[in-house]
Amino acid sequence: MAPNKPGSPQPGPTPSGPTPSDATPSDATPSDATPPGPTTPGPSENGSPPPGAAPSGRIPTGPILTARAKALLPLVIPALAVGIGSSLVLLALSAVAEWLQDVLWDHLPVAIGADGSSAWWTLVILMATGAAVGLVVWKVPGHGGPDPATEGLIAPPMAPRMLPSLFLVTGLALAGGVSLGPENPITAANIALAFAIGARLIPAISGEMWLAMAAAGTVGALFGTPVAAALILSEMPMGKSSLPLWDRLFAPLVAAAAGAITTSVIASPMIAFKMPAYRGVELIDLVSGSIIAVAACAIGLAAVYVFPHAYALFQRVQHVSNPFVMITLGGTLLGVLGMIGGQVTLFKGLDETKELLAAGYSGPHLFLIIIVKIAALLIAATCGFRGGRIFPAMFIGVAIGMFSVALVDSIPVSLAVVCGVLGVLVAITRQGWLSLFAALAIVGDTRLLPVACIAVLPAWLLATGHPEMLIEEKEPATTTA
């Protein structure tokens, strides 16, 4: 605020009540309010400020932080702790899973004189992974946590006693090549830890806020930026609707930033790919991008409608047997799919996406990869394995984009990939902001943002009103006497 010039009109006191130096707007009552109309007195004849006005060149003083800001400030330290802790949990589980993956797919076959890249080894490892996960879900206390087919990315906190079995089955699935990502179990675990520890240490912070901070910290750690967390949480009902959105997002954003920075310092963001730079927007890109996004969305919706039927089939297997049989069967089917599509169709899909972008697969081979990966995602997500659906869906979107380029080589690779990922994620998650961000994060080129914002609209029109890839458990029907 620039100093007032001598001789210019100066703010004067209200007709009654305190002066600006000792009152805030919240102190004013209707009787104190300045009546409408020009009531500000001008300068005196000698040019000095009128009585009661602040001297020229000085700003009236008042409280620097409002009551609302003072309520947000104590959340900073807990949010930092939650964000850092969420990242460390993610990095620790990822490191253990990667170590076990090296043992299963590299060291063990060498030790026994086998070929770790062979089709039969893929079948053996996935059968064994299914049996191991099935045994934990069936017999170990906690049973691997809730069934992820019935849970979204952000769900109510689970009991802490479930966490050891959840970590165990998640690590086994990630290492064994199951087509699921770590995002759902890691987010669930961090929410449970933050809720259990935070509510005990600082009960003044609501459980809903602990949940939001843990979810944001995990998403920030996964994507390497707090922006993803802000976009996801902005689509969820959170806090009092009367509060401004940024008041509600303040602490979660602190947690997300802490999680993202921790991951960047210790390791590197999970989503980081290299591909040809985008040449810049051309009118034809709006047409081709929209077509790819709609086609990818249609493929994703087809998988969404198969999802509950696949889930029902595996539930029938469990009903006549047990979780061990159900998940072992799922692992065996995944092994068969891996034999058909190759090891590029295994695992969560991030490292495999790098291979997909660099290998130069032909159109027919890409088509096979798309079909196999969709089938693998459906089986893995419905047979009882613990894991998330976002990362495998991103792989499918990348494959659809590459297939589009194989059909029409004049389409820029980065454009095709962005729109392919965008369409699949809109269909599977029904979260527009997440879909936009994840698609652009893969490419890392903001020049694609205008095209992506246009391409998402027809995809959203196609997807809206359809179910997402989630099993909604029906509450038992009640009868009245």
Coordinates of C-alpha atoms in Angstrom, one line a residue:
M1 CA 0.0 0.0 0.0
A2 CA 1.6 3.3 -1.1
P3 CA 1.8 6.1 1.5
N4 CA -0.9 8.8 1.3
K5 CA 0.3 12.0 -0.3
P6 CA 0.0 15.2 1.8
G7 CA -3.1 17.1 0.9
S8 CA -5.0 14.0 -0.3
P9 CA -8.1 12.8 1.6
Q10 CA -7.2 10.7 4.6
P11 CA -9.3 8.0 6.3
G12 CA -11.0 9.3 9.3
P13 CA -12.6 7.7 12.3
T14 CA -16.0 6.2 12.3
P15 CA -18.8 8.3 13.9
S16 CA -18.3 6.3 17.1
G17 CA -16.3 3.4 18.4
P18 CA -12.5 2.6 18.2
T19 CA -10.1 4.0 15.6
P20 CA -8.5 1.7 13.0
S21 CA -5.4 1.3 15.1
D22 CA -7.2 -0.6 17.8
A23 CA -10.1 -2.4 16.1
T24 CA -10.6 -4.9 13.3
P25 CA -13.6 -5.3 11.1
S26 CA -14.8 -8.1 13.2
D27 CA -15.0 -5.8 16.2
A28 CA -17.6 -3.6 14.5
T29 CA -21.2 -3.8 15.4
P30 CA -24.2 -2.5 13.4
S31 CA -24.2 0.6 15.6
D32 CA -20.4 1.2 14.9
A33 CA -20.7 0.7 11.1
T34 CA -20.0 3.8 9.0
P35 CA -23.3 5.0 7.4
P36 CA -23.5 5.1 3.6
G37 CA -22.4 8.2 1.8
P38 CA -19.2 10.3 1.8
T39 CA -18.4 10.8 5.5
T40 CA -14.6 10.9 5.3
P41 CA -13.4 14.3 6.5
G42 CA -10.8 16.1 4.4
P43 CA -7.6 17.6 5.5
S44 CA -7.6 20.6 7.7
E45 CA -6.9 24.1 6.4
N46 CA -3.2 23.8 7.1
G47 CA -2.9 20.5 5.2
S48 CA -2.5 18.3 8.3
P49 CA -4.5 15.1 8.7
P50 CA -7.9 15.5 10.4
P51 CA -8.2 14.7 14.1
G52 CA -8.1 10.9 14.7
A53 CA -6.7 10.0 11.3
A54 CA -3.4 8.0 10.9
P55 CA -0.5 10.3 10.2
S56 CA 0.4 10.7 6.6
G57 CA 2.7 7.8 5.4
R58 CA 1.7 5.4 8.1
I59 CA -0.6 2.3 7.7
P60 CA -3.2 1.8 10.4
T61 CA -2.1 -1.2 12.5
G62 CA -4.2 -4.3 13.3
P63 CA -3.8 -8.0 13.9
I64 CA -1.5 -9.6 11.3
L65 CA -3.2 -13.0 11.5
T66 CA -6.9 -13.4 11.7
A67 CA -8.6 -15.9 13.9
R68 CA -9.0 -18.3 10.9
A69 CA -5.3 -18.1 10.1
K70 CA -4.4 -18.7 13.8
A71 CA -6.6 -21.9 13.6
L72 CA -4.6 -23.1 10.6
L73 CA -1.1 -22.4 11.8
P74 CA -1.0 -25.2 14.5
L75 CA -1.7 -27.7 11.7
V76 CA 1.6 -27.1 10.0
I77 CA 3.9 -29.2 12.2
P78 CA 1.5 -32.2 12.3
A79 CA 1.0 -31.9 8.5
L80 CA 4.8 -31.9 7.9
A81 CA 5.2 -35.0 10.1
V82 CA 2.4 -36.8 8.3
G83 CA 3.7 -36.0 4.9
I84 CA 7.3 -37.1 5.7
G85 CA 6.0 -40.2 7.4
S86 CA 3.7 -41.1 4.5
S87 CA 6.7 -40.8 2.0
L88 CA 8.9 -42.9 4.2
V89 CA 6.3 -45.7 4.5
L90 CA 5.9 -45.7 0.7
L91 CA 9.7 -45.7 0.1
A92 CA 10.3 -48.5 2.7
L93 CA 7.7 -50.8 1.2
S94 CA 8.8 -50.1 -2.3
A95 CA 12.4 -50.8 -1.4
V96 CA 11.5 -54.2 0.2
A97 CA 9.3 -55.1 -2.8
E98 CA 12.0 -54.2 -5.3
W99 CA 14.5 -56.3 -3.3
L100 CA 12.2 -59.3 -3.3
Q101 CA 11.4 -58.8 -7.0
D102 CA 15.2 -59.0 -7.8
V103 CA 15.4 -62.2 -5.7
L104 CA 12.4 -63.8 -7.4
W105 CA 13.0 -62.8 -11.0
D106 CA 16.9 -62.4 -11.2
H107 CA 18.8 -64.1 -8.4
L108 CA 16.7 -67.2 -7.8
P109 CA 16.5 -68.4 -11.5
V110 CA 20.3 -67.9 -11.8
A111 CA 20.9 -69.9 -8.6
I112 CA 18.9 -72.8 -9.9
G113 CA 20.0 -72.5 -13.5
A114 CA 16.7 -71.3 -14.9
D115 CA 15.7 -68.5 -17.3
G116 CA 14.0 -65.8 -15.3
S117 CA 12.5 -64.3 -18.6
S118 CA 11.0 -67.5 -19.8
A119 CA 7.2 -68.0 -20.0
W120 CA 7.2 -71.0 -17.6
W121 CA 9.0 -69.0 -14.9
T122 CA 6.4 -66.3 -15.2
L123 CA 3.7 -68.9 -14.6
V124 CA 5.5 -70.5 -11.6
I125 CA 6.2 -67.2 -9.9
L126 CA 2.7 -65.9 -10.3
M127 CA 1.2 -69.1 -9.1
A128 CA 3.4 -69.1 -6.0
T129 CA 2.6 -65.4 -5.4
G130 CA -1.1 -66.2 -5.5
A131 CA -0.6 -69.0 -3.1
A132 CA 1.4 -66.9 -0.7
V133 CA -1.0 -64.0 -0.7
G134 CA -4.0 -66.3 -0.5
L135 CA -2.5 -68.0 2.6
V136 CA -2.0 -64.6 4.3
V137 CA -5.5 -63.4 3.5
W138 CA -6.9 -66.7 4.7
K139 CA -5.0 -67.4 7.9
V140 CA -2.9 -64.4 9.1
P141 CA -4.6 -62.0 11.6
G142 CA -5.9 -58.9 9.8
H143 CA -6.4 -60.9 6.5
G144 CA -4.6 -58.3 4.4
G145 CA -7.0 -55.5 5.1
P146 CA -10.3 -54.7 3.3
D147 CA -10.9 -56.0 -0.2
P148 CA -9.6 -53.3 -2.5
A149 CA -12.3 -54.0 -5.1
T150 CA -14.7 -52.4 -2.7
E151 CA -12.5 -49.5 -1.7
G152 CA -11.6 -46.3 -3.5
L153 CA -8.2 -44.6 -3.3
I154 CA -9.2 -42.7 -0.2
A155 CA -11.3 -44.7 2.3
P156 CA -12.1 -44.6 6.0
P157 CA -9.2 -45.7 8.3
M158 CA -8.9 -49.4 9.0
A159 CA -7.9 -50.9 12.3
P160 CA -4.1 -50.8 12.9
R161 CA -4.0 -54.5 13.6
M162 CA -4.6 -55.1 9.9
L163 CA -1.5 -53.3 8.8
P164 CA 1.1 -56.0 9.2
S165 CA -0.9 -58.4 6.9
L166 CA -1.6 -55.5 4.5
F167 CA 2.1 -54.7 4.2
L168 CA 2.9 -58.4 3.7
V169 CA 0.4 -59.1 0.9
T170 CA 1.1 -55.8 -0.8
G171 CA 4.9 -56.4 -0.9
L172 CA 4.3 -60.0 -2.2
A173 CA 2.0 -58.7 -5.0
L174 CA 4.3 -56.0 -6.1
A175 CA 7.3 -58.3 -6.2
G176 CA 5.5 -61.2 -7.7
G177 CA 4.4 -59.3 -10.9
V178 CA 0.7 -58.8 -10.1
S179 CA -0.9 -56.1 -12.3
L180 CA -1.7 -53.7 -9.5
G181 CA 0.0 -50.6 -8.1
P182 CA 0.9 -49.6 -4.5
E183 CA -1.3 -46.5 -4.3
N184 CA -4.4 -48.0 -2.6
P185 CA -2.8 -50.1 0.1
I186 CA -0.1 -47.5 0.9
T187 CA -2.8 -44.7 1.1
A188 CA -4.9 -47.0 3.4
A189 CA -1.9 -47.8 5.6
N190 CA -0.9 -44.2 6.0
I191 CA -4.4 -43.1 6.8
A192 CA -4.7 -45.8 9.4
L193 CA -1.3 -44.8 11.0
A194 CA -2.0 -41.1 11.0
F195 CA -5.5 -41.6 12.4
A196 CA -4.4 -43.9 15.1
I197 CA -1.2 -42.0 16.2
G198 CA -2.4 -38.5 15.5
A199 CA -5.8 -38.8 17.2
R200 CA -4.0 -40.1 20.3
L201 CA -1.3 -37.4 20.4
I202 CA -3.3 -34.4 19.3
P203 CA -7.0 -35.1 19.8
A204 CA -7.9 -31.5 19.0
I205 CA -7.4 -32.2 15.3
S206 CA -10.4 -33.9 13.8
G207 CA -10.2 -37.5 12.4
E208 CA -11.3 -36.1 9.0
M209 CA -8.3 -33.8 8.9
W210 CA -5.8 -36.6 9.8
L211 CA -7.3 -38.7 7.0
A212 CA -7.0 -35.8 4.5
M213 CA -3.4 -35.1 5.5
A214 CA -2.3 -38.7 5.2
A215 CA -4.1 -39.2 1.9
A216 CA -2.5 -35.9 0.5
G217 CA 1.0 -36.8 1.9
T218 CA 0.8 -40.2 0.2
V219 CA -0.4 -38.9 -3.2
G220 CA 2.2 -36.2 -3.1
A221 CA 4.9 -38.8 -2.5
L222 CA 3.5 -41.0 -5.2
F223 CA 3.4 -38.3 -7.9
G224 CA 6.3 -36.2 -6.7
T225 CA 4.2 -33.0 -6.4
P226 CA 1.5 -31.7 -4.1
V227 CA -0.6 -30.5 -7.0
A228 CA -2.0 -34.0 -7.6
A229 CA -3.2 -34.2 -3.9
A230 CA -4.9 -30.8 -4.2
L231 CA -6.7 -31.8 -7.4
I232 CA -7.9 -35.1 -5.9
L233 CA -9.1 -33.6 -2.6
S234 CA -10.8 -30.7 -4.4
E235 CA -13.2 -33.3 -5.9
M236 CA -14.1 -34.7 -2.4
P237 CA -16.4 -33.4 0.3
M238 CA -14.0 -32.4 3.0
G239 CA -14.4 -30.1 6.0
K240 CA -17.1 -27.5 6.5
S241 CA -18.5 -26.4 3.2
S242 CA -18.8 -22.9 4.6
L243 CA -15.0 -22.6 4.8
P244 CA -13.1 -21.4 1.7
L245 CA -11.6 -24.3 -0.3
W246 CA -8.0 -23.2 0.4
D247 CA -8.7 -23.2 4.1
R248 CA -9.8 -26.8 3.9
L249 CA -6.8 -27.7 1.7
F250 CA -4.1 -25.8 3.7
A251 CA -2.9 -28.6 6.0
P252 CA -3.3 -31.4 3.3
L253 CA -1.2 -29.3 0.9
V254 CA 1.5 -28.9 3.6
A255 CA 1.5 -32.7 4.0
A256 CA 1.5 -33.3 0.2
A257 CA 4.5 -30.9 -0.2
A258 CA 6.4 -32.6 2.6
G259 CA 5.7 -36.1 1.1
A260 CA 6.7 -34.9 -2.4
I261 CA 9.9 -33.3 -1.3
T262 CA 10.9 -36.3 0.9
T263 CA 10.5 -38.7 -2.0
S264 CA 12.4 -36.4 -4.3
V265 CA 15.3 -36.0 -1.9
I266 CA 15.6 -39.7 -1.0
A267 CA 14.7 -41.3 -4.3
S268 CA 12.8 -40.0 -7.3
P269 CA 9.2 -39.5 -8.3
M270 CA 7.6 -42.7 -9.6
I271 CA 6.2 -41.0 -12.6
A272 CA 9.0 -39.8 -14.8
F273 CA 9.2 -40.8 -18.5
K274 CA 11.1 -39.5 -21.5
M275 CA 9.4 -39.2 -24.9
P276 CA 9.7 -36.9 -27.9
A277 CA 8.9 -33.3 -27.2
Y278 CA 5.6 -32.0 -28.4
R279 CA 5.9 -29.7 -31.5
G280 CA 3.1 -27.3 -30.4
V281 CA -0.6 -27.1 -30.7
E282 CA -2.2 -27.5 -34.2
L283 CA -5.9 -27.6 -35.0
I284 CA -5.8 -31.2 -36.0
D285 CA -4.5 -32.1 -32.6
L286 CA -7.8 -31.2 -31.0
V287 CA -9.6 -33.7 -33.3
S288 CA -7.1 -36.5 -33.1
G289 CA -6.6 -36.0 -29.3
S290 CA -10.4 -36.1 -28.7
I291 CA -10.8 -39.2 -30.8
I292 CA -8.0 -41.0 -28.9
A293 CA -9.4 -39.9 -25.5
V294 CA -12.9 -41.1 -26.4
A295 CA -11.7 -44.4 -27.7
A296 CA -9.6 -45.0 -24.6
C297 CA -12.5 -44.1 -22.4
A298 CA -14.8 -46.5 -24.3
I299 CA -12.2 -49.3 -23.7
G300 CA -12.0 -48.4 -20.1
L301 CA -15.8 -48.4 -19.7
A302 CA -15.9 -51.9 -21.2
A303 CA -13.5 -53.0 -18.5
V304 CA -15.6 -51.2 -15.9
Y305 CA -18.7 -53.2 -16.9
V306 CA -16.8 -56.5 -16.9
F307 CA -15.4 -55.7 -13.4
P308 CA -18.4 -56.7 -11.2
H309 CA -19.0 -59.9 -13.2
A310 CA -15.3 -61.0 -12.7
Y311 CA -15.6 -60.1 -9.0
A312 CA -18.8 -62.2 -8.7
L313 CA -17.1 -65.2 -10.3
F314 CA -14.2 -65.1 -7.8
Q315 CA -16.5 -64.6 -4.9
R316 CA -18.3 -67.8 -5.9
V317 CA -15.0 -69.6 -5.9
Q318 CA -14.3 -68.3 -2.4
H319 CA -17.8 -69.2 -1.3
V320 CA -17.3 -72.9 -2.1
S321 CA -13.7 -73.0 -1.0
N322 CA -11.6 -70.3 0.8
P323 CA -9.5 -67.2 0.0
F324 CA -6.4 -69.3 -0.6
V325 CA -8.0 -71.2 -3.5
M326 CA -9.5 -68.0 -4.9
I327 CA -6.3 -66.0 -5.0
T328 CA -4.1 -68.9 -6.1
L329 CA -6.5 -69.4 -9.0
G330 CA -6.2 -65.7 -9.8
G331 CA -2.4 -65.9 -9.7
T332 CA -2.4 -68.9 -12.0
L333 CA -4.6 -67.0 -14.5
L334 CA -2.2 -64.0 -14.3
G335 CA 0.7 -66.3 -15.0
V336 CA -1.1 -67.6 -18.1
L337 CA -1.7 -64.0 -19.3
G338 CA 1.9 -63.2 -18.6
M339 CA 3.0 -66.1 -20.8
I340 CA 0.8 -64.7 -23.6
G341 CA 1.6 -61.0 -23.3
G342 CA 5.2 -61.2 -22.0
Q343 CA 6.6 -59.7 -18.8
V344 CA 5.9 -56.2 -20.1
T345 CA 2.3 -56.9 -19.1
L346 CA 3.2 -57.7 -15.5
F347 CA 3.8 -55.6 -12.4
K348 CA 2.3 -52.2 -11.6
G349 CA 3.3 -50.8 -15.0
L350 CA 5.6 -47.9 -14.4
D351 CA 8.9 -49.5 -15.3
E352 CA 7.1 -51.4 -18.0
T353 CA 5.8 -48.1 -19.4
K354 CA 9.4 -47.0 -20.0
E355 CA 10.0 -50.2 -21.9
L356 CA 6.8 -49.7 -23.9
L357 CA 7.9 -46.2 -24.9
A358 CA 11.4 -47.3 -25.9
A359 CA 10.9 -50.7 -27.5
G360 CA 9.1 -49.7 -30.7
Y361 CA 6.4 -52.4 -30.6
S362 CA 4.4 -53.0 -33.7
G363 CA 0.6 -52.3 -33.9
P364 CA -0.5 -55.9 -33.5
H365 CA 1.9 -56.4 -30.6
L366 CA 0.6 -53.3 -28.9
F367 CA -3.0 -54.5 -29.4
L368 CA -2.1 -57.8 -27.7
I369 CA -0.5 -56.0 -24.8
I370 CA -3.6 -53.8 -24.3
I371 CA -5.9 -56.8 -24.2
V372 CA -3.7 -58.8 -21.9
K373 CA -3.1 -55.9 -19.5
I374 CA -6.8 -55.1 -19.3
A375 CA -7.5 -58.8 -18.5
A376 CA -4.7 -58.9 -16.0
L377 CA -6.0 -55.8 -14.2
L378 CA -9.5 -57.2 -14.0
I379 CA -8.4 -60.5 -12.6
A380 CA -5.8 -59.0 -10.2
A381 CA -8.3 -56.4 -8.9
T382 CA -11.2 -58.9 -8.4
C383 CA -9.6 -62.1 -7.1
G384 CA -8.3 -60.8 -3.8
F385 CA -4.9 -59.3 -4.5
R386 CA -4.2 -56.0 -2.7
G387 CA -3.3 -53.1 -4.8
G388 CA -4.4 -50.0 -6.8
R389 CA -5.9 -49.7 -10.2
I390 CA -4.5 -46.3 -11.2
F391 CA -1.0 -47.2 -12.3
P392 CA -2.0 -50.2 -14.4
A393 CA -4.7 -48.1 -16.0
M394 CA -2.0 -45.5 -16.9
F395 CA 0.0 -48.3 -18.6
I396 CA -3.1 -49.3 -20.6
G397 CA -3.5 -45.6 -21.6
V398 CA 0.1 -45.3 -22.7
A399 CA -0.3 -48.5 -24.8
I400 CA -3.5 -47.2 -26.4
G401 CA -1.7 -44.0 -27.3
M402 CA 1.2 -45.9 -28.8
F403 CA -1.2 -48.1 -30.7
S404 CA -2.8 -44.9 -32.1
V405 CA 0.6 -43.7 -33.3
A406 CA 1.2 -47.1 -34.9
L407 CA -2.0 -46.7 -36.9
V408 CA -1.5 -43.0 -37.8
D409 CA 2.2 -42.1 -37.5
S410 CA 1.6 -38.4 -38.0
I411 CA 0.1 -38.1 -34.5
P412 CA 2.7 -36.8 -32.0
V413 CA 3.6 -39.5 -29.5
S414 CA 3.2 -37.3 -26.5
L415 CA -0.2 -36.1 -27.6
A416 CA -1.4 -39.7 -28.2
V417 CA -0.1 -40.9 -24.8
V418 CA -1.6 -38.0 -22.9
C419 CA -5.1 -38.5 -24.5
G420 CA -4.9 -42.3 -24.1
V421 CA -4.1 -42.1 -20.4
L422 CA -6.7 -39.4 -19.9
G423 CA -9.5 -41.4 -21.5
V424 CA -8.7 -44.6 -19.5
L425 CA -8.4 -42.9 -16.2
V426 CA -11.7 -40.9 -16.7
A427 CA -13.5 -44.2 -17.3
I428 CA -11.9 -46.1 -14.4
T429 CA -11.6 -43.4 -11.7
R430 CA -14.3 -40.9 -12.7
Q431 CA -12.0 -38.1 -11.4
G432 CA -11.4 -35.5 -14.0
W433 CA -8.6 -33.6 -12.3
L434 CA -6.7 -36.7 -11.4
S435 CA -7.0 -37.9 -15.0
L436 CA -5.7 -34.6 -16.4
F437 CA -2.8 -34.4 -14.0
A438 CA -1.7 -38.0 -14.3
A439 CA -1.8 -37.8 -18.1
L440 CA 0.3 -34.6 -18.2
A441 CA 2.7 -35.9 -15.5
I442 CA 3.7 -38.8 -17.8
V443 CA 4.7 -36.4 -20.6
G444 CA 5.9 -33.4 -18.5
D445 CA 5.1 -30.9 -21.2
T446 CA 2.7 -28.1 -20.3
R447 CA 2.1 -27.2 -23.9
L448 CA -0.2 -30.2 -24.1
L449 CA -2.5 -28.7 -21.4
P450 CA -4.9 -26.9 -23.8
V451 CA -5.3 -30.0 -25.9
A452 CA -5.8 -32.2 -22.9
C453 CA -8.4 -29.8 -21.5
I454 CA -10.4 -30.1 -24.7
A455 CA -9.9 -33.8 -25.1
V456 CA -11.2 -34.6 -21.6
L457 CA -14.6 -33.0 -22.3
P458 CA -15.9 -35.6 -24.9
A459 CA -14.4 -38.4 -22.8
W460 CA -16.2 -37.1 -19.7
L461 CA -19.5 -36.9 -21.6
L462 CA -19.1 -40.5 -22.5
A463 CA -18.2 -41.6 -19.0
T464 CA -20.5 -39.5 -16.8
G465 CA -23.4 -41.5 -15.4
H466 CA -21.6 -44.8 -15.8
P467 CA -20.3 -46.6 -12.7
E468 CA -16.6 -46.5 -11.8
M469 CA -14.4 -49.5 -11.3
L470 CA -15.5 -50.2 -7.8
I471 CA -17.8 -52.7 -6.1
E472 CA -20.3 -51.0 -3.9
E473 CA -21.2 -53.4 -1.1
K474 CA -24.9 -53.5 -0.5
E475 CA -26.1 -53.0 3.0
P476 CA -28.3 -55.8 4.4
A477 CA -31.9 -55.3 3.7
T478 CA -34.0 -54.5 6.8
T479 CA -37.5 -55.7 7.3
T480 CA -40.2 -54.2 9.4
A481 CA -42.6 -56.1 11.5

